[in-house]
């Protein structure tokens, strides 16, 4: 068996979940290994829901891999690291293709929340069906964040530079309040918000404030942000929130308590760094 197959078998036994979710997670870990071997994390850091799942045990699956440069530069691009990713998958026993996302489709379907200079690609290969992972790099990032080195031991032992939890939290809260999907709600944002509150992670407001300023040009103070958050939590159709996240969690009954009032009470429990 290949390294890839061994990892799929091991994670399937550990997670007890569907093969497609397991294969996506294995692909994510192999992609991280390739990026590390190629030197990507000298210039960039991992953030978002997949980072939270892989390194902090978030109990929901995540399809996308989000990266940010650690400083504003115009000479670092994901394409520079494709050979390292492809080689890592070869070593693990699989051939992959990396395909650039169509920006017109990507922007219309997903949201105006995505910045124009974000690079987005799919890593995919064909088994019984196409398995793919989307990777994105913000090449002009909001700054004022901290990172740390986190260890993975498969497919080999390596370190990944990641946002620390207070800054991961800030990115999530920005998405929760400002994401502008048409006719859809990203319930996964709500799920992650609940996780941060439950684990008493402090929210770094300075980074959140910087993210808001970079994306919308607004300078929003903490009290105003909390008003916007409460408005979003009280007015969104909670059934749509549940529908979005349902396919990403193993135990749908953990959503039974979800209501607008439940999330408003969670908002009262936010701890700021």
Short mmCIF file of C-alpha atoms in Angstrom, two decimals:
data_model
loop_
_atom_site.label_atom_id
_atom_site.label_comp_id
_atom_site.label_asym_id
_atom_site.label_seq_id
_atom_site.Cartn_x
_atom_site.Cartn_y
_atom_site.Cartn_z
CA UNK A 1 0.00 0.00 0.00
CA UNK A 2 1.08 3.59 -0.63
CA UNK A 3 1.61 6.23 2.05
CA UNK A 4 -1.63 7.83 0.86
CA UNK A 5 -3.61 4.60 1.24
CA UNK A 6 -2.12 3.96 4.68
CA UNK A 7 -3.13 7.45 5.81
CA UNK A 8 -6.68 7.03 4.45
CA UNK A 9 -7.06 3.69 6.27
CA UNK A 10 -5.71 5.11 9.53
CA UNK A 11 -7.87 8.25 9.47
CA UNK A 12 -10.98 6.33 8.45
CA UNK A 13 -10.56 4.05 11.47
CA UNK A 14 -9.86 6.97 13.78
CA UNK A 15 -12.60 9.26 12.53
CA UNK A 16 -15.19 6.63 11.64
CA UNK A 17 -16.57 8.75 8.83
CA UNK A 18 -17.10 8.78 5.07
CA UNK A 19 -14.26 8.00 2.68
CA UNK A 20 -14.61 11.27 0.75
CA UNK A 21 -14.14 13.37 3.90
CA UNK A 22 -11.18 11.26 4.96
CA UNK A 23 -9.54 11.50 1.54
CA UNK A 24 -9.94 15.26 1.54
CA UNK A 25 -8.25 15.50 4.93
CA UNK A 26 -5.38 13.24 3.84
CA UNK A 27 -4.94 15.39 0.73
CA UNK A 28 -4.84 18.50 2.91
CA UNK A 29 -2.08 17.05 5.07
CA UNK A 30 -0.01 15.93 2.08
CA UNK A 31 -0.42 19.37 0.50
CA UNK A 32 0.83 20.97 3.73
CA UNK A 33 3.84 18.64 3.67
CA UNK A 34 4.64 19.63 0.10
CA UNK A 35 4.30 23.33 0.87
CA UNK A 36 6.60 22.95 3.86
CA UNK A 37 9.20 21.02 1.87
CA UNK A 38 9.08 23.74 -0.77
CA UNK A 39 9.72 26.54 1.72
CA UNK A 40 6.25 28.11 1.49
CA UNK A 41 5.95 28.64 5.24
CA UNK A 42 8.99 30.90 5.26
CA UNK A 43 6.62 33.45 3.71
CA UNK A 44 3.08 32.38 4.57
CA UNK A 45 0.85 31.07 7.34
CA UNK A 46 -2.13 28.71 7.49
CA UNK A 47 -5.47 29.93 8.85
CA UNK A 48 -9.22 29.20 8.62
CA UNK A 49 -11.44 26.24 9.46
CA UNK A 50 -9.14 23.54 8.07
CA UNK A 51 -6.27 24.88 10.19
CA UNK A 52 -8.58 24.80 13.21
CA UNK A 53 -9.59 21.20 12.47
CA UNK A 54 -6.14 19.77 11.76
CA UNK A 55 -4.24 21.48 14.56
CA UNK A 56 -6.88 22.17 17.23
CA UNK A 57 -9.40 19.35 16.84
CA UNK A 58 -12.41 21.27 15.50
CA UNK A 59 -15.03 18.50 15.12
CA UNK A 60 -16.26 19.39 11.64
CA UNK A 61 -14.84 18.78 8.21
CA UNK A 62 -13.55 21.62 6.06
CA UNK A 63 -12.92 21.62 2.32
CA UNK A 64 -10.73 24.68 1.84
CA UNK A 65 -7.16 25.53 2.78
CA UNK A 66 -6.61 29.22 3.45
CA UNK A 67 -3.17 30.84 3.57
CA UNK A 68 -1.95 34.37 4.11
CA UNK A 69 1.40 35.92 3.37
CA UNK A 70 3.02 37.16 6.58
CA UNK A 71 3.90 40.45 4.90
CA UNK A 72 2.62 42.31 1.87
CA UNK A 73 4.60 41.13 -1.18
CA UNK A 74 3.96 40.76 -4.88
CA UNK A 75 6.59 38.11 -5.67
CA UNK A 76 5.23 35.12 -3.70
CA UNK A 77 2.60 33.06 -5.53
CA UNK A 78 1.08 29.62 -5.05
CA UNK A 79 2.26 28.53 -8.50
CA UNK A 80 5.84 28.76 -7.25
CA UNK A 81 5.13 25.82 -4.94
CA UNK A 82 3.13 23.56 -7.26
CA UNK A 83 6.17 21.37 -8.12
CA UNK A 84 6.71 20.69 -4.40
CA UNK A 85 3.03 19.77 -3.90
CA UNK A 86 2.98 17.50 -6.97
CA UNK A 87 6.20 15.80 -5.86
CA UNK A 88 4.85 15.23 -2.35
CA UNK A 89 1.78 13.49 -3.75
CA UNK A 90 4.00 11.35 -5.99
CA UNK A 91 6.01 10.28 -2.94
CA UNK A 92 2.72 9.42 -1.22
CA UNK A 93 1.59 7.34 -4.20
CA UNK A 94 -0.77 9.62 -6.16
CA UNK A 95 -0.67 11.87 -9.19
CA UNK A 96 -2.56 15.15 -8.83
CA UNK A 97 -3.56 18.04 -11.06
CA UNK A 98 -3.65 21.64 -9.85
CA UNK A 99 -6.18 23.79 -11.67
CA UNK A 100 -6.73 27.52 -11.36
CA UNK A 101 -10.22 28.50 -10.22
CA UNK A 102 -12.31 30.55 -12.62
CA UNK A 103 -12.49 33.90 -10.85
CA UNK A 104 -15.82 34.85 -12.48
CA UNK A 105 -17.53 31.68 -11.27
CA UNK A 106 -15.65 31.68 -7.98
CA UNK A 107 -16.67 35.22 -7.11
CA UNK A 108 -20.30 34.88 -8.13
CA UNK A 109 -21.00 31.57 -6.38
CA UNK A 110 -18.99 32.04 -3.22
CA UNK A 111 -19.01 35.73 -2.30
CA UNK A 112 -17.85 39.25 -2.80
CA UNK A 113 -16.06 38.59 0.49
CA UNK A 114 -13.14 37.16 -1.53
CA UNK A 115 -10.58 39.82 -2.44
CA UNK A 116 -9.66 40.27 -6.09
CA UNK A 117 -5.98 39.49 -5.50
CA UNK A 118 -6.64 36.21 -3.72
CA UNK A 119 -5.10 33.29 -5.62
CA UNK A 120 -7.35 30.21 -5.73
CA UNK A 121 -6.72 26.71 -7.11
CA UNK A 122 -8.06 23.17 -6.89
CA UNK A 123 -5.79 20.21 -6.18
CA UNK A 124 -7.59 17.14 -7.52
CA UNK A 125 -7.21 13.55 -8.64
CA UNK A 126 -9.50 10.88 -10.02
CA UNK A 127 -10.50 7.77 -8.09
CA UNK A 128 -14.07 6.47 -8.35
CA UNK A 129 -14.94 10.14 -8.37
CA UNK A 130 -12.91 13.33 -8.41
CA UNK A 131 -11.54 14.25 -5.00
CA UNK A 132 -10.40 17.83 -4.66
CA UNK A 133 -9.18 20.39 -2.18
CA UNK A 134 -9.36 24.14 -2.78
CA UNK A 135 -6.36 26.24 -1.76
CA UNK A 136 -6.31 30.03 -1.47
CA UNK A 137 -3.52 32.52 -0.77
CA UNK A 138 -4.11 36.13 0.28
CA UNK A 139 -1.18 37.95 -1.31
CA UNK A 140 -2.14 41.35 0.15
CA UNK A 141 -3.15 40.40 3.69
CA UNK A 142 -4.38 42.40 6.64
CA UNK A 143 -1.51 42.29 9.11
CA UNK A 144 -1.28 42.70 12.91
CA UNK A 145 -1.37 38.95 13.58
CA UNK A 146 0.87 36.41 15.31
CA UNK A 147 1.88 32.93 14.17
CA UNK A 148 3.22 29.74 15.71
CA UNK A 149 4.81 26.52 14.47
CA UNK A 150 2.53 23.46 14.72
CA UNK A 151 3.73 19.86 14.27
CA UNK A 152 2.32 17.15 11.99
CA UNK A 153 3.94 13.69 11.86
CA UNK A 154 2.41 12.36 8.62
CA UNK A 155 3.32 11.88 5.82
CA UNK A 156 6.57 12.85 7.58
CA UNK A 157 7.36 15.03 10.61
CA UNK A 158 7.21 18.71 9.72
CA UNK A 159 6.18 22.10 11.07
CA UNK A 160 3.45 24.33 9.65
CA UNK A 161 3.33 28.05 10.39
CA UNK A 162 -0.19 28.85 11.60
CA UNK A 163 -2.10 31.84 12.91
CA UNK A 164 -2.43 31.59 16.69
CA UNK A 165 -5.94 30.99 18.03
CA UNK A 166 -6.89 34.61 18.92
CA UNK A 167 -6.10 35.66 15.33
CA UNK A 168 -7.84 32.63 13.80
CA UNK A 169 -10.84 33.69 15.88
CA UNK A 170 -10.63 37.25 14.52
CA UNK A 171 -10.67 35.98 10.95
CA UNK A 172 -13.71 33.84 11.67
CA UNK A 173 -15.66 36.67 13.29
CA UNK A 174 -14.92 38.90 10.32
CA UNK A 175 -16.33 36.21 8.03
CA UNK A 176 -19.38 35.61 10.22
CA UNK A 177 -20.46 39.25 10.20
CA UNK A 178 -19.26 40.46 6.80
CA UNK A 179 -19.51 37.47 4.47
CA UNK A 180 -22.08 38.40 1.79
CA UNK A 181 -23.25 35.18 0.20
CA UNK A 182 -26.35 35.64 -1.90
CA UNK A 183 -29.25 33.35 -0.93
CA UNK A 184 -26.99 31.28 1.30
CA UNK A 185 -25.74 31.27 4.86
CA UNK A 186 -22.40 29.75 5.80
CA UNK A 187 -23.41 27.85 8.92
CA UNK A 188 -19.83 26.64 9.29
CA UNK A 189 -18.93 30.16 10.45
CA UNK A 190 -21.53 29.84 13.20
CA UNK A 191 -20.28 26.39 14.18
CA UNK A 192 -16.71 27.68 14.53
CA UNK A 193 -17.89 30.70 16.52
CA UNK A 194 -19.57 28.33 18.98
CA UNK A 195 -16.31 26.33 19.24
CA UNK A 196 -14.24 29.43 20.06
CA UNK A 197 -16.66 30.55 22.77
CA UNK A 198 -16.91 27.06 24.27
CA UNK A 199 -13.11 26.83 24.47
CA UNK A 200 -12.83 30.35 25.93
CA UNK A 201 -10.42 31.51 23.25
CA UNK A 202 -9.69 35.24 23.52
CA UNK A 203 -10.63 37.27 20.44
CA UNK A 204 -7.95 39.66 19.19
CA UNK A 205 -9.94 42.74 18.24
CA UNK A 206 -7.00 44.67 16.78
CA UNK A 207 -6.54 42.09 14.03
CA UNK A 208 -10.31 41.93 13.48
CA UNK A 209 -10.42 45.71 13.19
CA UNK A 210 -7.58 45.61 10.65
CA UNK A 211 -9.36 42.92 8.60
CA UNK A 212 -12.53 45.02 8.48
CA UNK A 213 -10.56 48.11 7.44
CA UNK A 214 -8.69 46.24 4.67
CA UNK A 215 -11.83 44.68 3.19
CA UNK A 216 -14.36 47.48 3.53
CA UNK A 217 -12.39 50.66 4.28
CA UNK A 218 -14.30 51.13 7.54
CA UNK A 219 -12.81 51.74 10.97
CA UNK A 220 -15.16 49.84 13.26
CA UNK A 221 -14.80 50.03 17.02
CA UNK A 222 -15.57 47.10 19.27
CA UNK A 223 -19.00 48.33 20.43
CA UNK A 224 -20.17 48.86 16.84
CA UNK A 225 -18.90 45.45 15.80
CA UNK A 226 -20.82 43.80 18.64
CA UNK A 227 -23.99 45.59 17.51
CA UNK A 228 -23.46 44.26 13.97
CA UNK A 229 -22.78 40.78 15.31
CA UNK A 230 -25.93 40.72 17.42
CA UNK A 231 -27.99 41.96 14.48
CA UNK A 232 -26.63 39.12 12.30
CA UNK A 233 -27.20 36.51 15.02
CA UNK A 234 -30.76 37.65 15.74
CA UNK A 235 -32.00 38.11 12.17
CA UNK A 236 -30.55 35.13 10.24
CA UNK A 237 -32.79 32.13 9.53
CA UNK A 238 -31.35 29.54 11.91
CA UNK A 239 -32.70 26.64 9.82
CA UNK A 240 -30.57 27.80 6.88
CA UNK A 241 -27.57 27.98 9.22
CA UNK A 242 -28.16 24.37 10.30
CA UNK A 243 -28.67 23.15 6.73
CA UNK A 244 -25.29 24.48 5.63
CA UNK A 245 -23.27 22.83 8.39
CA UNK A 246 -25.19 19.55 8.63
CA UNK A 247 -23.07 17.70 6.06
CA UNK A 248 -19.82 18.66 7.78
CA UNK A 249 -20.47 17.22 11.26
CA UNK A 250 -20.70 13.61 12.38
CA UNK A 251 -23.32 14.22 15.06
CA UNK A 252 -26.18 16.43 13.82
CA UNK A 253 -27.83 16.31 17.25
CA UNK A 254 -25.25 18.77 18.54
CA UNK A 255 -27.16 21.36 16.50
CA UNK A 256 -30.45 20.68 18.31
CA UNK A 257 -29.89 23.53 20.78
CA UNK A 258 -29.19 26.05 18.04
CA UNK A 259 -31.50 29.06 17.97
CA UNK A 260 -31.04 32.78 17.48
CA UNK A 261 -31.26 33.29 21.24
CA UNK A 262 -28.63 30.61 21.83
CA UNK A 263 -26.14 32.45 19.63
CA UNK A 264 -26.98 35.81 21.19
CA UNK A 265 -26.11 34.34 24.57
CA UNK A 266 -22.85 33.00 23.13
CA UNK A 267 -22.06 36.55 21.96
CA UNK A 268 -22.33 37.71 25.57
CA UNK A 269 -19.62 35.20 26.46
CA UNK A 270 -16.98 36.53 24.03
CA UNK A 271 -13.69 37.27 25.77
CA UNK A 272 -11.48 39.90 24.15
CA UNK A 273 -7.71 39.69 24.18
#
